[in-house]
Short mmCIF file of C-alpha atoms and ligand atoms in Angstrom, two decimals:
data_model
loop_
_atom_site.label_atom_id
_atom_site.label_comp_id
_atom_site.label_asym_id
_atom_site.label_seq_id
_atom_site.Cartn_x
_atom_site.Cartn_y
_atom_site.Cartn_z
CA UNK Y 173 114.63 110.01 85.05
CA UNK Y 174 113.36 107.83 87.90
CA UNK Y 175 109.92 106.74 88.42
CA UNK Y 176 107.77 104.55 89.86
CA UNK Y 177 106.69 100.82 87.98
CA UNK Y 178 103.89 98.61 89.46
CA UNK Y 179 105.50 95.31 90.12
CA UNK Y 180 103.22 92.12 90.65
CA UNK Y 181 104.28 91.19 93.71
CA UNK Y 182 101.60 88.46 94.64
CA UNK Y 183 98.58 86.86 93.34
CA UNK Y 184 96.08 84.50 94.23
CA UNK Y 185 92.63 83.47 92.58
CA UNK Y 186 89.35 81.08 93.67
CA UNK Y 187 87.23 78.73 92.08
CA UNK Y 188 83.78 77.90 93.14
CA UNK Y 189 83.40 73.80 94.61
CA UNK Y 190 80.49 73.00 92.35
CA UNK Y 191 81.41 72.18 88.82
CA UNK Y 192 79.16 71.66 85.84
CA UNK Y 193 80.24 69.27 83.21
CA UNK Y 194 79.75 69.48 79.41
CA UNK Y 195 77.64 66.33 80.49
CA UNK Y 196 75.98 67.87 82.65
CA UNK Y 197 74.64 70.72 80.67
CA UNK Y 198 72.94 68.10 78.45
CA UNK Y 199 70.46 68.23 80.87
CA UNK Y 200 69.91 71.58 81.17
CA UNK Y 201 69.63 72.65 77.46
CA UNK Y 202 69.38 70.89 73.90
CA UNK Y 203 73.72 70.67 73.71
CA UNK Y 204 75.95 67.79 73.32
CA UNK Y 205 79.71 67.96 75.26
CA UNK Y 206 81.16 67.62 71.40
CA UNK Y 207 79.37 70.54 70.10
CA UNK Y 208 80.66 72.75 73.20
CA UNK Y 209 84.23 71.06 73.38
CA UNK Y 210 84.51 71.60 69.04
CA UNK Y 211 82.57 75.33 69.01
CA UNK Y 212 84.63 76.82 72.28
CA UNK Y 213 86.90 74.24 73.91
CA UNK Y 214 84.95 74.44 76.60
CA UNK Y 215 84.94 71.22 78.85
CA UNK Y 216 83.40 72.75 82.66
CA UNK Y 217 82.86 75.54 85.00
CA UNK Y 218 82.48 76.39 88.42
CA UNK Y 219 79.01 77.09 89.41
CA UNK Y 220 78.99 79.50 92.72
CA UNK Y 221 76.89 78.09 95.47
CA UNK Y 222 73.64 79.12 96.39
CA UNK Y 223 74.12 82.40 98.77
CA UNK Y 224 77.95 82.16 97.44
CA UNK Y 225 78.37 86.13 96.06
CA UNK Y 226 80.87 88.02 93.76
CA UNK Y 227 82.38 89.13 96.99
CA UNK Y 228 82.39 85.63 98.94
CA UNK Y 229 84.97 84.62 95.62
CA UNK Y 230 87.06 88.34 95.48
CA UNK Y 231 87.70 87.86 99.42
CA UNK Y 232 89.06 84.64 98.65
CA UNK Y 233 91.29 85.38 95.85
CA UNK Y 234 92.81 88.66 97.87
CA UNK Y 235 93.93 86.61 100.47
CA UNK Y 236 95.94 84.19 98.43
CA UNK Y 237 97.19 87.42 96.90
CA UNK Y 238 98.01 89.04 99.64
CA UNK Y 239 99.87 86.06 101.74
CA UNK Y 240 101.62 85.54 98.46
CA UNK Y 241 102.57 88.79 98.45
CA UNK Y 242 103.38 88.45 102.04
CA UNK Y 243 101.38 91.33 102.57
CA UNK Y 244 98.47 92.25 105.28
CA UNK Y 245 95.00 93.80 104.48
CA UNK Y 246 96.08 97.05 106.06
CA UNK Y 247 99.62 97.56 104.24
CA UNK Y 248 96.81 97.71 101.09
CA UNK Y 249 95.87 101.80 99.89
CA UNK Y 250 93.93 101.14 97.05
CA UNK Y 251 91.14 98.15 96.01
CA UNK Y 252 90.24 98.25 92.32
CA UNK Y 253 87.56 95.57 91.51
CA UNK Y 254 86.46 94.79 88.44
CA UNK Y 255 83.03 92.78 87.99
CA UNK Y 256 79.93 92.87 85.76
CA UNK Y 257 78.28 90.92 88.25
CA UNK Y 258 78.29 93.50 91.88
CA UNK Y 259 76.44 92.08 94.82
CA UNK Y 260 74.12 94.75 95.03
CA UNK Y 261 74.27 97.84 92.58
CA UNK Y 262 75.47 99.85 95.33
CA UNK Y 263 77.44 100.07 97.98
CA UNK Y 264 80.44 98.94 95.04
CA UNK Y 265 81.49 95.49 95.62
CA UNK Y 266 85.13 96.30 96.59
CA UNK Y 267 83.71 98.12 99.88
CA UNK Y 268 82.66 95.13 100.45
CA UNK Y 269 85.70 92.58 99.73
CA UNK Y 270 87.48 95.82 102.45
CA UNK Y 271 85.36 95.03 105.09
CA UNK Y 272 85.99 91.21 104.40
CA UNK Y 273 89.44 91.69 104.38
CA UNK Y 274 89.08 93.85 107.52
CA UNK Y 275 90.90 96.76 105.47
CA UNK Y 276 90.34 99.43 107.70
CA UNK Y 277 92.24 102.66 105.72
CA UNK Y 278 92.64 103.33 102.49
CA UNK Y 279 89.89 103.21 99.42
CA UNK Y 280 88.18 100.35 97.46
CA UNK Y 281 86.26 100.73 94.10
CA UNK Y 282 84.50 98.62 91.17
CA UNK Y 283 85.41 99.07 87.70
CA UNK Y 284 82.87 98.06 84.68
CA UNK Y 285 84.36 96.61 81.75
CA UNK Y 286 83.02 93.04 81.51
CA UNK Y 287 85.38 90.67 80.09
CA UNK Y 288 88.04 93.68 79.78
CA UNK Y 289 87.50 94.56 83.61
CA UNK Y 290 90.80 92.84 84.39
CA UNK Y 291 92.85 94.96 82.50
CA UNK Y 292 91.07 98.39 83.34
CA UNK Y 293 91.41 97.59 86.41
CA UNK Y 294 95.01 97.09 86.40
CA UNK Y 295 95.69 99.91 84.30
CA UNK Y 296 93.95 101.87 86.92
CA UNK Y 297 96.07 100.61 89.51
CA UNK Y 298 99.20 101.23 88.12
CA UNK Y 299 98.14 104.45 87.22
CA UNK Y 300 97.78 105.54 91.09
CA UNK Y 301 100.70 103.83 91.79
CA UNK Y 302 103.11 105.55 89.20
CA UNK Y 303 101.74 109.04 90.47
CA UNK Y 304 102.80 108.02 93.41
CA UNK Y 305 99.38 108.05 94.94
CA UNK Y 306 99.44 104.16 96.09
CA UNK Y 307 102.21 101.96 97.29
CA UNK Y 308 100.49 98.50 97.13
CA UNK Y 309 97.01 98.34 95.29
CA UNK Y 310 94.68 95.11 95.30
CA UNK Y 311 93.00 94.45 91.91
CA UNK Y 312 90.79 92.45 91.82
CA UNK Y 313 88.76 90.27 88.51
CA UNK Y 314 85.63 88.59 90.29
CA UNK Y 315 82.51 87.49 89.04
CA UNK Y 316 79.67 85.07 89.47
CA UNK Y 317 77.72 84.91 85.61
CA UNK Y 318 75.68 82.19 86.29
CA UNK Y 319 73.34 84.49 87.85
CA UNK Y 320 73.27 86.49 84.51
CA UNK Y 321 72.66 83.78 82.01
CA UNK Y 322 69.65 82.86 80.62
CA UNK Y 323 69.27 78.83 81.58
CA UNK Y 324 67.31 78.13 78.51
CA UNK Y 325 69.47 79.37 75.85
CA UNK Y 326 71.93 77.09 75.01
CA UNK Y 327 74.09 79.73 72.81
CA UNK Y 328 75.05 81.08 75.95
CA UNK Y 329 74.95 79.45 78.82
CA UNK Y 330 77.22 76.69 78.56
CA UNK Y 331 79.94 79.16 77.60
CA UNK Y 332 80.30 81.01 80.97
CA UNK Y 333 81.28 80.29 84.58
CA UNK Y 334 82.01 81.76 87.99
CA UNK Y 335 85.31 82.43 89.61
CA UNK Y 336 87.38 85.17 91.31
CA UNK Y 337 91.57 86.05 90.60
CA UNK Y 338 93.44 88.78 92.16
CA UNK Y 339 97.37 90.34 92.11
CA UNK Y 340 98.35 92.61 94.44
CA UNK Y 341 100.72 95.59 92.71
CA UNK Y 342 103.54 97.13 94.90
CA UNK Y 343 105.45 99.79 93.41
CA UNK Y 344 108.81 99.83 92.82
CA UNK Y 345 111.81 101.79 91.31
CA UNK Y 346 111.81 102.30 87.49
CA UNK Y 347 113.78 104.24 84.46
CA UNK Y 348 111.12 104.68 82.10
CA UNK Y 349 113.04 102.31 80.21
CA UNK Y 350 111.23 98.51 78.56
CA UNK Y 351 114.10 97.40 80.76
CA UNK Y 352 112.15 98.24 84.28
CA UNK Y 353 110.47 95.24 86.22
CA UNK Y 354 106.89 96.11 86.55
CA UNK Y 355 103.78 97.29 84.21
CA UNK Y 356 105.62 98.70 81.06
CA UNK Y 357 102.11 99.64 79.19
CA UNK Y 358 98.54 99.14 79.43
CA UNK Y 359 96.79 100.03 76.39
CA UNK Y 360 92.81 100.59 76.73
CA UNK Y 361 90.30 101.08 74.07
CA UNK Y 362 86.23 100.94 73.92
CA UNK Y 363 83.50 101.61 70.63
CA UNK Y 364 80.27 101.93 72.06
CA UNK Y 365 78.85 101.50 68.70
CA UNK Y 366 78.61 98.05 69.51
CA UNK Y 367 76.93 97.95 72.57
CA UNK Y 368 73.92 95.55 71.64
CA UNK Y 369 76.01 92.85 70.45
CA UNK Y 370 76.60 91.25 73.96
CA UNK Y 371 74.78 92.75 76.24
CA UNK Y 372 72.46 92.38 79.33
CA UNK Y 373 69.01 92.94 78.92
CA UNK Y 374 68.35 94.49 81.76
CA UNK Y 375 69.14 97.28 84.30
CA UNK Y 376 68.49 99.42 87.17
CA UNK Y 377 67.77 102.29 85.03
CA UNK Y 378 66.20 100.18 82.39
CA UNK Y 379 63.92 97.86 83.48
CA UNK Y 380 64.66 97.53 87.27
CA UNK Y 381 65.21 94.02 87.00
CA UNK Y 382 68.64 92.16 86.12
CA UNK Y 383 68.09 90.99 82.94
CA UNK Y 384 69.97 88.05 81.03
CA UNK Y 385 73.37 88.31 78.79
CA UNK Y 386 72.65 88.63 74.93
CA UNK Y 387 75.31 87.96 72.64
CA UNK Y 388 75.94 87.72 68.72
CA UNK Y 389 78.28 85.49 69.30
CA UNK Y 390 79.89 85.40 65.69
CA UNK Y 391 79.74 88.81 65.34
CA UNK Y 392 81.49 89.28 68.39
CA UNK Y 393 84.21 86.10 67.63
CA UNK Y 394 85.19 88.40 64.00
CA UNK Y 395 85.61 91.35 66.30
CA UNK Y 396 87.54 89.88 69.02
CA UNK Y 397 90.23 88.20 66.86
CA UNK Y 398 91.08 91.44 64.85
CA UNK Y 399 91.30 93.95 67.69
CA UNK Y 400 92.79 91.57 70.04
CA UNK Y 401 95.88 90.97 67.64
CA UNK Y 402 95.97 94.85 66.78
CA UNK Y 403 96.03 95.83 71.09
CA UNK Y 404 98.74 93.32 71.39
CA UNK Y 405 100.82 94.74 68.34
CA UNK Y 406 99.96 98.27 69.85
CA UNK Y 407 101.98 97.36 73.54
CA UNK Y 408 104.58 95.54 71.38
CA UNK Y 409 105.47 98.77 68.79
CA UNK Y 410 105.09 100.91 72.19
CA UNK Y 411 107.79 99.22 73.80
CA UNK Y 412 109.99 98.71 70.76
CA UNK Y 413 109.56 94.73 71.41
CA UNK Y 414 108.45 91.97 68.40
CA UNK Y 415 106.48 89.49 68.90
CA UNK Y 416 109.39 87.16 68.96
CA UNK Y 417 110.23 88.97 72.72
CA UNK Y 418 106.82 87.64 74.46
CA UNK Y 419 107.40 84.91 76.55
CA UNK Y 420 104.09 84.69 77.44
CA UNK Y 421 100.61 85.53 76.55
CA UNK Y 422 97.66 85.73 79.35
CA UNK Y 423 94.69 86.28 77.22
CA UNK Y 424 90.87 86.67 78.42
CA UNK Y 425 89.52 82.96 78.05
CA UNK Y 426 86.23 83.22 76.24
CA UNK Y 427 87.02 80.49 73.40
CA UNK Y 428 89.77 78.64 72.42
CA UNK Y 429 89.48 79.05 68.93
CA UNK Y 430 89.59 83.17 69.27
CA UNK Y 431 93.04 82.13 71.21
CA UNK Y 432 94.15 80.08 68.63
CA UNK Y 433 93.37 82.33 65.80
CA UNK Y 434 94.54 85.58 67.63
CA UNK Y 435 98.14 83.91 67.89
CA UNK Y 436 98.18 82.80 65.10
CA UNK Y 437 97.36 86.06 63.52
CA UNK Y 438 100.53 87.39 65.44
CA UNK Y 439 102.63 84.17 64.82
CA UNK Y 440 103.23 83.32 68.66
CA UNK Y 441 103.83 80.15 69.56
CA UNK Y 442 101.26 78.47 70.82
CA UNK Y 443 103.29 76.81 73.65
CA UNK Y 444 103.57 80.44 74.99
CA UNK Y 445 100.05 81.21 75.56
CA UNK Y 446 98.28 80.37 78.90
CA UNK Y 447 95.21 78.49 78.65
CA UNK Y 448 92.39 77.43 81.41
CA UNK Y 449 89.61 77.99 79.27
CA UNK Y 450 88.41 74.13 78.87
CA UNK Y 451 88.39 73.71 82.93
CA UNK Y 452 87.06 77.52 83.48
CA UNK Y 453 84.95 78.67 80.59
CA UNK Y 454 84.56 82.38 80.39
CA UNK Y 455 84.80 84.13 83.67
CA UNK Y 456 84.43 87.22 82.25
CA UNK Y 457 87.11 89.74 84.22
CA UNK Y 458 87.95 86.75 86.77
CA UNK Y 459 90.11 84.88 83.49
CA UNK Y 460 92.70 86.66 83.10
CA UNK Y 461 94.19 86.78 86.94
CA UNK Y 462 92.98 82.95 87.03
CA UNK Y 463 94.98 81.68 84.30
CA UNK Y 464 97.71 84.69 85.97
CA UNK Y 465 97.28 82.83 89.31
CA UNK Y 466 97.70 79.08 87.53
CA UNK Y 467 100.54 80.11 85.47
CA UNK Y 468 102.72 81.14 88.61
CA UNK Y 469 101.80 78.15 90.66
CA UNK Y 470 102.81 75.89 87.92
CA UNK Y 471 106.32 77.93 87.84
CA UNK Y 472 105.71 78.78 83.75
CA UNK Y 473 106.81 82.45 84.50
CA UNK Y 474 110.05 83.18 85.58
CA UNK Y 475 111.75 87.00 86.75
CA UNK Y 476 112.56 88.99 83.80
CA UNK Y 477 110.10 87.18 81.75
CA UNK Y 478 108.01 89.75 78.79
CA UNK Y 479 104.13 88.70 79.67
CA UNK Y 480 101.22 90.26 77.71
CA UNK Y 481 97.61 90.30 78.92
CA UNK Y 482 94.94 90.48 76.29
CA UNK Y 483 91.15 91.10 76.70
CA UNK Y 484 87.89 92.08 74.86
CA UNK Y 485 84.52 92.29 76.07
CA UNK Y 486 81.16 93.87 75.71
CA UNK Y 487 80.84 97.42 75.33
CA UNK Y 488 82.91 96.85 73.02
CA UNK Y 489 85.69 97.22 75.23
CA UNK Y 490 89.21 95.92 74.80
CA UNK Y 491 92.91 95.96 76.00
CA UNK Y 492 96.45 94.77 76.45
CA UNK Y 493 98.98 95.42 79.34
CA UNK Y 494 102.40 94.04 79.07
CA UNK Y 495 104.53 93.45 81.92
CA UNK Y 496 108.02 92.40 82.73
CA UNK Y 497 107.53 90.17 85.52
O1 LIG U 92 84.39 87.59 76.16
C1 LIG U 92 83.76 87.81 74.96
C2 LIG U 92 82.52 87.02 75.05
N1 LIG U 92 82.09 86.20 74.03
C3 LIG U 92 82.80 85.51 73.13
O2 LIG U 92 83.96 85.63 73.00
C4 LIG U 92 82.05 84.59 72.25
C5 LIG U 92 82.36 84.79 70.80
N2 LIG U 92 81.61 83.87 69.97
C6 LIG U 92 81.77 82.55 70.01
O3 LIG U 92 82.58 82.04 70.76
C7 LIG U 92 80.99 81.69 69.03
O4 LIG U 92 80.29 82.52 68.12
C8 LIG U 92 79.98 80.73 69.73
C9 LIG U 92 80.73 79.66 70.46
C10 LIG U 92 79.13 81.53 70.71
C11 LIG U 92 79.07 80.06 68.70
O5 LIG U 92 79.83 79.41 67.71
P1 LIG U 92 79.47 79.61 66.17
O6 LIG U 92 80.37 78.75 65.43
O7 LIG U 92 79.53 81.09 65.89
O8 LIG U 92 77.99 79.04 66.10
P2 LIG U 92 76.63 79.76 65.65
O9 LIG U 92 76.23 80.77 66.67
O10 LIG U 92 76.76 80.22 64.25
O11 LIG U 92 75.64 78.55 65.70
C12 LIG U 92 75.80 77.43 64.83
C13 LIG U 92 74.70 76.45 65.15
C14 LIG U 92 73.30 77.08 65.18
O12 LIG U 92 72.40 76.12 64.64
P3 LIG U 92 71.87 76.26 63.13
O13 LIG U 92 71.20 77.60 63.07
O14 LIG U 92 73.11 76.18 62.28
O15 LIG U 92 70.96 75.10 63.00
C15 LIG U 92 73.03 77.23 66.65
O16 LIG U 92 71.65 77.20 66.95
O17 LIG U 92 74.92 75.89 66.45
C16 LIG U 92 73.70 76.02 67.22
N3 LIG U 92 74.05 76.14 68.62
C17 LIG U 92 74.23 75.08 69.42
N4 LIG U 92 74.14 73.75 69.19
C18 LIG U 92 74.41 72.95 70.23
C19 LIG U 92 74.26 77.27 69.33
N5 LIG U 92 74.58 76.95 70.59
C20 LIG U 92 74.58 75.60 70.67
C21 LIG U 92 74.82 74.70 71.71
N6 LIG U 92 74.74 73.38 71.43
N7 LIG U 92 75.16 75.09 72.95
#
């Protein structure tokens, strides 16, 4: 049986100018750059500027994509965008990025799965595009936290930062087989049990305001490690692969010692996992296409490569989506 696979057939990403340094965020809150660097790995972060939005970044990041992809903004059917962090609550924020890119046909939407976004969003995607409903589909991860965080509490806000990646899937021919080029699985799982263990405290129908992120953080570092390894071993048993087959692992940068422990868990070797978390800190669903982005440009993936992206995030949320690039 033929079908269609979403291939990856560009990507590009965007980092805010400003930086903030370990350093730097002694000044801010009552840290030191060794606590941060031992608890999280964490070294910086890009800090968008003033006026600088969630959109500003995605428009930047889709048009690396899309001249990597050697595409236009009008060969582009579908936007998915996935940010916790929207310019405004409505119109969505991928209208927007369309009108930046001067996308004229076609439709654009957000999706809402904070540090998971990335991979519902490209699970959507490849959705449309294996009914045949898209050819070439922008996704989008794009987010500026630093508006979210609360400045005074130091168990938080050193541990995000702002940035924007993007991939543009084309699709392509496919046998249903693990052999195909292109999105083999995407695997997507939430428990809303745990909403109020990282959370923002605020909300349009809530309180009308913002709010500020709330985390348990070790709460949510026991969580992560355990379902992360288990939604990796999921895509791995669906595709009849081991975990000797991965040649690379993508995995939401929140902390490098939920990294280190989740591969460890699933005995990877540690040379095989992507990491940008000490120059990027958590960019919530902007990590994943970032380190993506990085990992391309540095020529560490090559055609025919097995690549598995991991995330979890607040809701809970979580996911994996392995690819043969
Ligand atoms: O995408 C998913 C999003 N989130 C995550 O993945 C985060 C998951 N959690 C974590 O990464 C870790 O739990 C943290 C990095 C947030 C915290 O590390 P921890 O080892 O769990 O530390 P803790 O929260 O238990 O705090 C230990 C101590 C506390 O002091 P006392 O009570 O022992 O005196 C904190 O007040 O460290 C203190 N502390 C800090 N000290 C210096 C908390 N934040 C800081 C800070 N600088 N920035």
């Amino acid at each position: 049986m033929t079908s269609f696979r979403s291939v990856v057939s560009g990507c590009g990403s965007y980092l805010p100018e400003k930086i903030i340094t370990n350093k730097q965020m002694e000044d801010i809150v009552d840290t030191t750059d060794e606590w941060i660097i031992a608890r999280t790995g964490i070294h910086q972060r890009h800090i968008a500027a003033e006026g600088e939005l969630t959109s500003d970044l995605a428009i930047k990041a889709g048009k690396r994509a899309l001249a990597s992809a050697s595409l236009t903004a009008n060969d582009i059917d579908l936007i998915v965008l996935a940010t916790s962090t929207p310019d405004q609550t409505f119109p969505s924020t991928a209208t927007r990025v369309q009108a930046g890119l001067g996308m004229e046909n076609g439709a654009a939407f957000d999706v809402q799965a904070v540090c998971s976004g990335f991979i519902y969003a490209l699970a959507t995607a490849d959705n449309f595009i294996r009914a045949g409903q898209a050819k070439h589909v922008l996704v989008i991860g794009a987010e500026t936290f630093s508006r979210i965080l609360d400045w005074e509490d130091r168990a938080t806000c050193v541990l995000f930062g702002d940035g924007a990646g993007a991939v543009v899937l084309s699709a392509g021919p496919g046998s249903g087989t693990n052999k195909d080029q292109g999105i083999l699985s995407s695997h997507l799982h939430s428990d809303g049990r745990y909403n109020d263990y990282l959370y923002v405290d605020g909300g349009v129908s809530s309180t009308q305001s913002t709010g500020f992120l709330r985390m348990r953080g070790k709460e949510v570092f026991r969580h992560a490690v355990s379902k992360l390894a288990a939604v990796v071993t999921e895509a791995l048993d669906y595709n009849d692969f081991t975990a000797d087959d991965i040649d690379m692992v993508i995995p939401h940068q929140a902390n490098k010692r939920i990294l280190d422990a989740t591969i460890r868990k699933l005995k990877i070797d540690p040379a095989k996992v992507a990491v940008t978390v000490h120059k990027h800190a958590n960019t919530s669903a902007a990590s994943i296409p970032l380190a993506l982005d990085e990992m391309v440009r540095e020529n560490r993936i090559a055609r025919g490569d097995i690549i598995v992206l991991e995330a979890m995030g607040g809701g809970f949320t979580w996911g994996s989506c392995l690819i043969r690039w």
